[in-house]
CSV table of C-alpha atoms and ligand atoms in Angstrom, one decimal:
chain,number,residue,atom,x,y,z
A,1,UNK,CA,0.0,0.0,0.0
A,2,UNK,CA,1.1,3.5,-0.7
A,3,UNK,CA,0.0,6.2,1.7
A,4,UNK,CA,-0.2,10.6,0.3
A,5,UNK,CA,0.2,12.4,2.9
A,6,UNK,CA,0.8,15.8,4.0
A,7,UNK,CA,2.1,17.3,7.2
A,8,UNK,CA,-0.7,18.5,9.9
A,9,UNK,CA,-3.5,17.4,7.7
A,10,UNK,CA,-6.1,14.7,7.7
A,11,UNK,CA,-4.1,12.2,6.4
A,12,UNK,CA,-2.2,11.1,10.0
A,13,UNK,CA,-5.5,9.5,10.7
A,14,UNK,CA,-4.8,6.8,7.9
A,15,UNK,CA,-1.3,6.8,9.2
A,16,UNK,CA,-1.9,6.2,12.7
A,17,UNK,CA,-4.4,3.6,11.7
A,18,UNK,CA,-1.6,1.3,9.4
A,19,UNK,CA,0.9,1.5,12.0
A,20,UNK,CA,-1.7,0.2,14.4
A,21,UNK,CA,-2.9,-2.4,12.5
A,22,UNK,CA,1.0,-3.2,11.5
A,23,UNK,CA,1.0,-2.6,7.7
A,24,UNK,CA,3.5,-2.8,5.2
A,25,UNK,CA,3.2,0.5,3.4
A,26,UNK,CA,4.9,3.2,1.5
A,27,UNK,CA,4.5,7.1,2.9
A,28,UNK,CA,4.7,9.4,0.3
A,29,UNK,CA,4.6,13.7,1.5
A,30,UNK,CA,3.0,15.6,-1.0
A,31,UNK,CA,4.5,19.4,-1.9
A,32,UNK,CA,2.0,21.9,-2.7
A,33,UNK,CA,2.2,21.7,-6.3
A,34,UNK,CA,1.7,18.0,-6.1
A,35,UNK,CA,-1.9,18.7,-5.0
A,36,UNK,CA,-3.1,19.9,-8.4
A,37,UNK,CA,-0.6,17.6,-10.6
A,38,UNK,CA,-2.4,15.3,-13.7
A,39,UNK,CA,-0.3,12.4,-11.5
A,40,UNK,CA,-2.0,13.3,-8.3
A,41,UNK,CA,-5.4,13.8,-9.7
A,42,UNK,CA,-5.4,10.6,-11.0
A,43,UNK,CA,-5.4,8.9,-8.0
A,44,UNK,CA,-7.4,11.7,-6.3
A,45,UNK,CA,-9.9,13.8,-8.8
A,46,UNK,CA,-10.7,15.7,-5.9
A,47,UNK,CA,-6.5,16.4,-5.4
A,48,UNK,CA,-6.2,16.3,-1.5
A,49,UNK,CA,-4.7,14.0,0.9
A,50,UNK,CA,-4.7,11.9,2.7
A,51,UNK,CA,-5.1,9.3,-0.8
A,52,UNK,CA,-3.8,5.3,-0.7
A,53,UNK,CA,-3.4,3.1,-3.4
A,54,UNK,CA,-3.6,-0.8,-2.5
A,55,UNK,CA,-2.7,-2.4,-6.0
A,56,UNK,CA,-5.1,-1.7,-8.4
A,57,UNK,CA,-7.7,0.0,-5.8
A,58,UNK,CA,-7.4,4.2,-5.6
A,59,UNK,CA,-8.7,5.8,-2.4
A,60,UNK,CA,-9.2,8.7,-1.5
A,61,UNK,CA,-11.6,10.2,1.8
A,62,UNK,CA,-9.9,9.3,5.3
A,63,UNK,CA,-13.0,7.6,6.6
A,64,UNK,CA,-12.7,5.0,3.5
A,65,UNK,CA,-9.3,4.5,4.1
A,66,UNK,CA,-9.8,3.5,7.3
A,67,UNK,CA,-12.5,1.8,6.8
A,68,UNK,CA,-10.8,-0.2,4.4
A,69,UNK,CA,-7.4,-0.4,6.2
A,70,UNK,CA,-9.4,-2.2,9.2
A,71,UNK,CA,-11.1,-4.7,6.8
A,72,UNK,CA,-8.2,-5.7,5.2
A,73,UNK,CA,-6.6,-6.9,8.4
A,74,UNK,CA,-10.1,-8.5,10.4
A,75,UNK,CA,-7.6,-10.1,13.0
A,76,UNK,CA,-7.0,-7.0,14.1
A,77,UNK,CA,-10.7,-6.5,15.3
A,78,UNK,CA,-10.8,-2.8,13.9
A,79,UNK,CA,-14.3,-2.9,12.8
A,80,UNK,CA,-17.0,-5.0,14.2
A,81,UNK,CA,-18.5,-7.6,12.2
A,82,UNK,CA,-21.7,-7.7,14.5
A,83,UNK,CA,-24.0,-6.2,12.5
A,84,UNK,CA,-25.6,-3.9,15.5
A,85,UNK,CA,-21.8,-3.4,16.6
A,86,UNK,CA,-21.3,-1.9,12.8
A,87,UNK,CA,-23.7,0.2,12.9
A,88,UNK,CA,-23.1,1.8,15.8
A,89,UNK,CA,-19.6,2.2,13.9
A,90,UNK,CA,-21.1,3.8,11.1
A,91,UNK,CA,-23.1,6.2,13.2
A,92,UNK,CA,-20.1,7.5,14.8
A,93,UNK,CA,-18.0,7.5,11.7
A,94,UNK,CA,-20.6,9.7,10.4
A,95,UNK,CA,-21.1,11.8,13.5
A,96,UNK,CA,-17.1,12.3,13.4
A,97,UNK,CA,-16.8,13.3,9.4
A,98,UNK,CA,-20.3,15.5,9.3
A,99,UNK,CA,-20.8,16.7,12.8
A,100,UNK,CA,-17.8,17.0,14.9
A,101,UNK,CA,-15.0,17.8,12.0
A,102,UNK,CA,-17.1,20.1,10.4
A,103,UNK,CA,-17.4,23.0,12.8
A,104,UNK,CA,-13.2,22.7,13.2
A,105,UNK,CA,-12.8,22.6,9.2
A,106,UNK,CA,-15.0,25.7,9.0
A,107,UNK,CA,-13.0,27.9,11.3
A,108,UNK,CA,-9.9,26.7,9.5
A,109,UNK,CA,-11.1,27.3,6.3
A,110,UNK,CA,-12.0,31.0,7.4
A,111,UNK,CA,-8.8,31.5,8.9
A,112,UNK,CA,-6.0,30.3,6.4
A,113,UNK,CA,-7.7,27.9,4.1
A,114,UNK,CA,-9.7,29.4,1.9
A,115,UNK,CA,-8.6,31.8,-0.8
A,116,UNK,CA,-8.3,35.3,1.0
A,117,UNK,CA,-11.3,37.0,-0.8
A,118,UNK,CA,-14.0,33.9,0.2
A,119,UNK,CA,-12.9,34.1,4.3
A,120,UNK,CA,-15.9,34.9,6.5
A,121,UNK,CA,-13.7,35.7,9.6
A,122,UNK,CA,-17.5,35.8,11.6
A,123,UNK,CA,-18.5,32.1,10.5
A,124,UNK,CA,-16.5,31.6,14.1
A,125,UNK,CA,-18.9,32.2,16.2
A,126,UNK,CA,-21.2,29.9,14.0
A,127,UNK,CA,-19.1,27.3,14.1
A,128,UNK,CA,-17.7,27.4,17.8
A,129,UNK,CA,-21.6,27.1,18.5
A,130,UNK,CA,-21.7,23.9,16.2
A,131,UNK,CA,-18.9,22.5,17.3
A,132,UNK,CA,-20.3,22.7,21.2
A,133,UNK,CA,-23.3,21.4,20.2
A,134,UNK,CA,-21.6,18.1,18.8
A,135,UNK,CA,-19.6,18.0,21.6
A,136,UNK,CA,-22.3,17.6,23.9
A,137,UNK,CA,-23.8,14.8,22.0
A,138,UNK,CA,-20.2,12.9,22.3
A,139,UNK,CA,-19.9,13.7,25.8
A,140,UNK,CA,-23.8,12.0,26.1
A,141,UNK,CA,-23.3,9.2,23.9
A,142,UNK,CA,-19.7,8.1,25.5
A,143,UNK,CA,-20.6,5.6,28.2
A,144,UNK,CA,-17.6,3.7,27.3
A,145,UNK,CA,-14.3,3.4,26.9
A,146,UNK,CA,-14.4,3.5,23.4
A,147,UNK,CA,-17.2,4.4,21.1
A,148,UNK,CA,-18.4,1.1,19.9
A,149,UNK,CA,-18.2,-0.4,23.8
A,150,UNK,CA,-15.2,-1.5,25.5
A,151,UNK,CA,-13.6,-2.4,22.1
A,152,UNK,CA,-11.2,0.1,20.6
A,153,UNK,CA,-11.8,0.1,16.9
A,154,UNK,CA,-10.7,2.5,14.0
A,155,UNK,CA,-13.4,5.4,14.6
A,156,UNK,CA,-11.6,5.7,17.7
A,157,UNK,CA,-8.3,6.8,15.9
A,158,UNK,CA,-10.7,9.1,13.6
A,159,UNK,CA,-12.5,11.2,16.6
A,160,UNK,CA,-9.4,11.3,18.5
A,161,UNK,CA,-7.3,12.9,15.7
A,162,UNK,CA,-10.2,15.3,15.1
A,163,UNK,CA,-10.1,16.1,19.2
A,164,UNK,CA,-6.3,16.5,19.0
A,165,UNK,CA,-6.8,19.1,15.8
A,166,UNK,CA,-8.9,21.1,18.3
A,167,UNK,CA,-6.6,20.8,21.1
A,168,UNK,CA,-3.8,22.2,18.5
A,169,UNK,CA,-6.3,24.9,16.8
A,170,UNK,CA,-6.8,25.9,21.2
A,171,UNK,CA,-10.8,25.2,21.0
A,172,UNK,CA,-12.1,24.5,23.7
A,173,UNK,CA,-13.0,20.7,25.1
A,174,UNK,CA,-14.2,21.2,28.4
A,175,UNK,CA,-15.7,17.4,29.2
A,176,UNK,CA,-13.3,15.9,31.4
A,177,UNK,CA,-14.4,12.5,30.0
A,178,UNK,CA,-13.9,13.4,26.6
A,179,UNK,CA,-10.3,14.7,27.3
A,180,UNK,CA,-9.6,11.3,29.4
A,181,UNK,CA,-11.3,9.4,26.3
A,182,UNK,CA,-8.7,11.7,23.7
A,183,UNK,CA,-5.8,11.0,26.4
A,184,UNK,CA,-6.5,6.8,26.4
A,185,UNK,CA,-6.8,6.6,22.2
A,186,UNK,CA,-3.7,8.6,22.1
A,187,UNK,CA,-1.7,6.8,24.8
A,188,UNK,CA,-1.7,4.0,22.4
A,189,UNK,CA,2.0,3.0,20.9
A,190,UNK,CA,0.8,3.1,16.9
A,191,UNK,CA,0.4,6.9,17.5
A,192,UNK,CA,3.7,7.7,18.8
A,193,UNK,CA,4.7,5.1,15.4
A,194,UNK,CA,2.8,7.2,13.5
A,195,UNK,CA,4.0,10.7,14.8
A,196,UNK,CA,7.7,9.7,14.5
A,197,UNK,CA,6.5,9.2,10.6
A,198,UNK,CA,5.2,12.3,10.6
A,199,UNK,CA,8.0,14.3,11.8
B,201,GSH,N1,-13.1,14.7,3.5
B,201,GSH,C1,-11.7,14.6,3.1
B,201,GSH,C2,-11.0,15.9,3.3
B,201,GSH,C3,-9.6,15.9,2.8
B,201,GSH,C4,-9.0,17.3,2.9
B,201,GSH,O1,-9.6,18.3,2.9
B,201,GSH,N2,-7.6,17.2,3.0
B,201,GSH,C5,-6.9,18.5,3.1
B,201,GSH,C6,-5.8,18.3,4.1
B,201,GSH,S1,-6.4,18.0,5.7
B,201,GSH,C7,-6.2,18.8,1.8
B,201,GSH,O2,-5.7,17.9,1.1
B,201,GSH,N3,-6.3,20.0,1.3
B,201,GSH,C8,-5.7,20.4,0.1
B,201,GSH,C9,-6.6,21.3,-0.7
B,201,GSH,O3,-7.7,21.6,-0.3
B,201,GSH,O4,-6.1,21.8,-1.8
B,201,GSH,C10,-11.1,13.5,3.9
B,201,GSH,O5,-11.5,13.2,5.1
B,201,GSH,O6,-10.2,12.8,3.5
């Protein structure tokens, strides 16, 4: 597998997630031209990262990824295969990519990644009001140590790395069991793996 990457972008989720599940794959760190190059946009029409090729299979959209990443290595146990257990997966998977990212992609689209002529710099106050909101529905619906139970699996690694962006953006996470829920995903040795990759 080949991994596109960038620095401080969505793609350390699919990183963290190989070195967890103990992969043998290639990283490859985009430059900025890269992004909009024929080569690039082949694999990824939509030209972002993070993007994995797996032989003949192009990927692009970190959820997939992961998604697929767990699947390919079941003995890992990094999806469920109960079908209730999946679902409950899926919810949160959802909840993480439409819900709880969103708010956080907003203000750092206003801020530095948009073009400067299309940043709302008062879409802040919008989105620090979203983003509460969904963090008051993960602080109800975590009644375990993980999402999906007491199993870790990989929707674990994806709302952790979206908590971390907040902590590194300074928004605020006030729920002491979400920050102790963050803190035990993190703890885990694959991230350090993946952070050293990352460096
Ligand atoms: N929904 C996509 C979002 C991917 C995305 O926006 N990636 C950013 C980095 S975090 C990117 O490549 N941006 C480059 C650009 O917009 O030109 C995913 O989760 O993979």
């Amino acid at each position: 597998m080949k991994l596109y990457g960038f620095a401080n972008s969505r793609s350390f989720r699919t990183l963290w997630l190989l070195e967890e599940v103990g992969a043998q794959y290639e990283l490859k760190m985009l430059s900025p031209p890269d992004f909009n190059s024929d080569w690039f946009l082949e694999i990824n029409p939509n030209g972002k990262v993070p993007a994995l090729v797996d032989g003949d299979l192009k990927l692009f959209e970190s959820a997939a990824i992961c998604n697929h990443i767990a699947r390919k290595f079941p003995e890992k146990e990094l999806i469920p295969q109960a079908t209730n257990e999946l679902s409950i997966y899926d919810q949160w998977m959802f909840f993480v990519m439409s819900e709880l990212e969103q708010p956080l992609w907003t203000m750092a689209k206003h801020k530095f990644a948009l073009p400067k002529t299309y940043r709302q710099p008062d879409m802040k106050e919008t989105a620090l009001f979203e983003w509460n909101k969904a963090l008051k529905a993960l602080d109800a619906g975590l009644n375990t140590s993980y999402l999906v139970g007491e199993s870790f699996t990989a929707v674990d690694i994806m709302a952790a790395q979206t908590l971390q962006w907040a902590e590194r953006f300074k928004v605020p996470i006030e729920s002491k069991k979400i920050l102790d829920y963050k803190d035990r995903v993190v703890s885990r040795e694959s991230f350090q793996q993946a952070s050293d990759k990352f460096a």
